[in-house]
Structures are given as structure tokens and as C-alpha cells.
Amino acid sequence: MATTIVDTRTEIETPENVTLTFDVAGPGSRMGAFLIDLMIRIGLLYVLNLVVAFLLPIFGQGLPAGMMLVTMFILEWWYGTICEGFWNGRTPGKRTFGLRVIKDAGYPIGFYDAMLRNLLRAADILPIGYGVGLICMCATKKMQRVGDLVAGTMVVHERRESLQRPAMASSRVTPIEKAECVGTFHVSERTMDVVERLLGCSHRLSDARQEEIAVILAKPIAARLGVPILVGRFRHTAFLTRVLKTFGGHEESAK
């Protein structure tokens, strides 16, 4: 009997003709992440219950009961939204299993996307035990439940590896010193991901094309840092390489 292999990879082609490959998360890992988040929410409710029991003799039933109801509502409907919206598409459970929510076009989600996909859990949970969501995931190529389809998102495995740097990203590159920075801006992990991907695609893009894209990233970063972009050939790409050398230390621990 022939064995059918389910390929969970999906490929997305960017406007720069760079193909990004993602490993879509299936029901098993997503359920594991959900259970961890569920335990965290139950733990928070338990702590709140102790606080309410302490406040009951002081304030009566009104205020503590109101606190309990509001907190239960926030944990049930806004826990995922807040975590994914402000933590780069991850909740503690997703981070534990190496998962991340991204847009189905391959770029990071925003707060509105996180809110939309989490509020629509009300549809996915029907009729019981996320039945609609599970059927929808099995019927779509990118394992998307109803909330993902409406928000245009998908859940992928995040396995970050060090990319092969271009020649200018070697030890000869001088990092940006604090004394050079007029501003206090720190390059975010999300921005570093984009810079890292661009510099890692040097073998797919011509130097001129890479420089065109680098201009879009380098100018706002330089303005926020207060660091001038030095004159020279492919100077914006060289500046981003210095940024990666300075703020890219997280990659070693993220392998």
C-alpha cells in the first residue's frame, strides 16, 4: 500500500521575486499551544480568585465580583489578541511550541489582524471542541481556521537559523557605537528579521536591486538612530549590515 505524505510547506513569492517557504502548523502543535495558554489563563483566574476572597470581607460582593467578571472576559476574548498583537504573532503557548501567526502573504500581523482572528474563535469553537475550526483547517492548504481565513493569517513553525551573510557582513564590519547614536531608538526584532532576510538574499538579488530595497529600510532606521549613512557604493546595504552587526545578537540564541 502506498504511503501518502502530507506536505505542510507553503511557498510565497514576494514582489522582489524571492520565494519564502513556511512550514504550516498542524492541529497537533496548535492544540498543544492552546492547552498551555489555557493553563496560564486558569492559573491567572486562580490567583484572581484568591484576591477576590481576600477582598470580599472588605468591599462586599459587588467590587470583587465585578473584577472577576471583567477579568474572565479579558482572558477569554482578549488574551490571544493582546499577546499576538504586541508579541509578534505569538502567545506563551505558541512560543513554547515554536509557532507564530503571520499574514498569509508572508509578513507580520498587526493588532487588528490578531483581534479579528481571535474574536472569530466564537465561530471556530462550534458545535463543540473547535469542530468547525478543525474541519476548516483540514480543508485548506494553509491549515487556516475560520478566523485565519477572515483575517488573512496562518500559523507557521518558526525555526530561525543563522543566514549566510554577504561578504560585507564579516568581522570587518564595524558595529554602530552608542556614541554615534543621537537618538535612543533600538531596532526591533521584527525590523531585524526583515533586514536579516534582505541581506541573506544576496545570492538571489543583484547588488543594485538589493540596494534599492535597502534604501527603504536604511533611511528611517538611520533617522531614528541619528546615525549618518556614509557615502559610498551600495552605502545603504552597508549601513544595514552595520545595523545587523550591532543589533543582531539575538540570532545566536535563536537557532
PDB file of C-alpha atoms in Angstrom, residues 40-125:
ATOM      1  CA  ILE A  40      -1.926  30.037  32.003  1.00  0.00           C
ATOM      2  CA  ARG A  41      -5.403  31.572  31.920  1.00  0.00           C
ATOM      3  CA  ILE A  42      -6.674  29.114  34.534  1.00  0.00           C
ATOM      4  CA  GLY A  43      -3.685  29.955  36.717  1.00  0.00           C
ATOM      5  CA  LEU A  44      -4.412  33.668  36.431  1.00  0.00           C
ATOM      6  CA  LEU A  45      -8.060  33.074  37.344  1.00  0.00           C
ATOM      7  CA  TYR A  46      -6.979  31.039  40.365  1.00  0.00           C
ATOM      8  CA  VAL A  47      -4.761  33.889  41.571  1.00  0.00           C
ATOM      9  CA  LEU A  48      -7.607  36.354  40.995  1.00  0.00           C
ATOM     10  CA  ASN A  49      -9.950  34.089  42.948  1.00  0.00           C
ATOM     11  CA  LEU A  50      -7.601  34.326  45.941  1.00  0.00           C
ATOM     12  CA  VAL A  51      -7.563  38.110  45.611  1.00  0.00           C
ATOM     13  CA  VAL A  52     -11.373  38.208  45.445  1.00  0.00           C
ATOM     14  CA  ALA A  53     -11.642  36.006  48.537  1.00  0.00           C
ATOM     15  CA  PHE A  54      -9.387  38.453  50.354  1.00  0.00           C
ATOM     16  CA  LEU A  55     -11.409  41.494  49.227  1.00  0.00           C
ATOM     17  CA  LEU A  56     -14.867  40.083  49.966  1.00  0.00           C
ATOM     18  CA  PRO A  57     -14.862  40.935  53.699  1.00  0.00           C
ATOM     19  CA  ILE A  58     -13.665  44.464  52.932  1.00  0.00           C
ATOM     20  CA  PHE A  59     -15.773  45.524  49.911  1.00  0.00           C
ATOM     21  CA  GLY A  60     -18.634  43.020  49.946  1.00  0.00           C
ATOM     22  CA  GLN A  61     -19.642  41.106  46.823  1.00  0.00           C
ATOM     23  CA  GLY A  62     -20.035  43.991  44.364  1.00  0.00           C
ATOM     24  CA  LEU A  63     -16.476  45.080  43.529  1.00  0.00           C
ATOM     25  CA  PRO A  64     -14.755  41.653  43.751  1.00  0.00           C
ATOM     26  CA  ALA A  65     -17.476  40.002  41.636  1.00  0.00           C
ATOM     27  CA  GLY A  66     -17.158  42.765  39.042  1.00  0.00           C
ATOM     28  CA  MET A  67     -13.379  42.316  38.944  1.00  0.00           C
ATOM     29  CA  MET A  68     -13.821  38.582  38.422  1.00  0.00           C
ATOM     30  CA  LEU A  69     -16.287  39.006  35.546  1.00  0.00           C
ATOM     31  CA  VAL A  70     -14.175  41.647  33.772  1.00  0.00           C
ATOM     32  CA  THR A  71     -11.014  39.567  34.114  1.00  0.00           C
ATOM     33  CA  MET A  72     -12.742  36.429  32.844  1.00  0.00           C
ATOM     34  CA  PHE A  73     -13.976  38.362  29.811  1.00  0.00           C
ATOM     35  CA  ILE A  74     -10.496  39.769  29.093  1.00  0.00           C
ATOM     36  CA  LEU A  75      -8.783  36.384  29.457  1.00  0.00           C
ATOM     37  CA  GLU A  76     -11.346  34.624  27.276  1.00  0.00           C
ATOM     38  CA  TRP A  77     -11.620  37.143  24.425  1.00  0.00           C
ATOM     39  CA  TRP A  78      -8.533  39.367  24.599  1.00  0.00           C
ATOM     40  CA  TYR A  79      -5.710  37.146  25.878  1.00  0.00           C
ATOM     41  CA  GLY A  80      -4.767  35.936  22.385  1.00  0.00           C
ATOM     42  CA  THR A  81      -5.323  39.344  20.811  1.00  0.00           C
ATOM     43  CA  ILE A  82      -3.042  41.183  23.225  1.00  0.00           C
ATOM     44  CA  CYS A  83      -0.303  38.533  23.129  1.00  0.00           C
ATOM     45  CA  GLU A  84      -0.279  38.119  19.345  1.00  0.00           C
ATOM     46  CA  GLY A  85      -0.803  41.810  18.627  1.00  0.00           C
ATOM     47  CA  PHE A  86       2.108  43.007  20.772  1.00  0.00           C
ATOM     48  CA  TRP A  87       4.372  39.932  20.783  1.00  0.00           C
ATOM     49  CA  ASN A  88       4.975  39.450  17.080  1.00  0.00           C
ATOM     50  CA  GLY A  89       2.194  36.926  16.481  1.00  0.00           C
ATOM     51  CA  ARG A  90       2.956  34.703  19.461  1.00  0.00           C
ATOM     52  CA  THR A  91       1.382  33.687  22.758  1.00  0.00           C
ATOM     53  CA  PRO A  92       3.327  31.908  25.520  1.00  0.00           C
ATOM     54  CA  GLY A  93       1.906  28.623  24.252  1.00  0.00           C
ATOM     55  CA  LYS A  94       2.871  29.330  20.636  1.00  0.00           C
ATOM     56  CA  ARG A  95       6.354  30.387  21.690  1.00  0.00           C
ATOM     57  CA  THR A  96       6.780  27.129  23.627  1.00  0.00           C
ATOM     58  CA  PHE A  97       5.933  25.102  20.513  1.00  0.00           C
ATOM     59  CA  GLY A  98       7.872  27.384  18.159  1.00  0.00           C
ATOM     60  CA  LEU A  99       4.758  28.727  16.430  1.00  0.00           C
ATOM     61  CA  ARG A 100       3.951  32.173  15.118  1.00  0.00           C
ATOM     62  CA  VAL A 101       0.977  33.821  13.425  1.00  0.00           C
ATOM     63  CA  ILE A 102       1.795  35.681  10.219  1.00  0.00           C
ATOM     64  CA  LYS A 103      -0.172  37.088   7.298  1.00  0.00           C
ATOM     65  CA  ASP A 104      -0.811  34.618   4.508  1.00  0.00           C
ATOM     66  CA  ALA A 105       1.335  36.874   2.290  1.00  0.00           C
ATOM     67  CA  GLY A 106       4.357  36.157   4.499  1.00  0.00           C
ATOM     68  CA  TYR A 107       4.701  39.361   6.550  1.00  0.00           C
ATOM     69  CA  PRO A 108       3.996  40.018  10.266  1.00  0.00           C
ATOM     70  CA  ILE A 109       0.456  40.541  11.540  1.00  0.00           C
ATOM     71  CA  GLY A 110      -0.855  43.730  13.113  1.00  0.00           C
ATOM     72  CA  PHE A 111      -3.078  44.255  16.132  1.00  0.00           C
ATOM     73  CA  TYR A 112      -6.243  44.373  14.003  1.00  0.00           C
ATOM     74  CA  ASP A 113      -5.377  41.001  12.417  1.00  0.00           C
ATOM     75  CA  ALA A 114      -4.800  39.466  15.840  1.00  0.00           C
ATOM     76  CA  MET A 115      -8.086  40.853  17.137  1.00  0.00           C
ATOM     77  CA  LEU A 116     -10.080  39.630  14.149  1.00  0.00           C
ATOM     78  CA  ARG A 117      -8.750  36.052  14.194  1.00  0.00           C
ATOM     79  CA  ASN A 118      -9.217  35.714  17.964  1.00  0.00           C
ATOM     80  CA  LEU A 119     -12.722  37.164  18.142  1.00  0.00           C
ATOM     81  CA  LEU A 120     -13.818  34.704  15.458  1.00  0.00           C
ATOM     82  CA  ARG A 121     -12.987  31.789  17.746  1.00  0.00           C
ATOM     83  CA  ALA A 122     -16.685  32.034  18.563  1.00  0.00           C
ATOM     84  CA  ALA A 123     -17.340  30.545  15.103  1.00  0.00           C
ATOM     85  CA  ASP A 124     -14.453  28.052  15.174  1.00  0.00           C
ATOM     86  CA  ILE A 125     -15.492  26.522  18.500  1.00  0.00           C
TER      87      ILE A 125
END
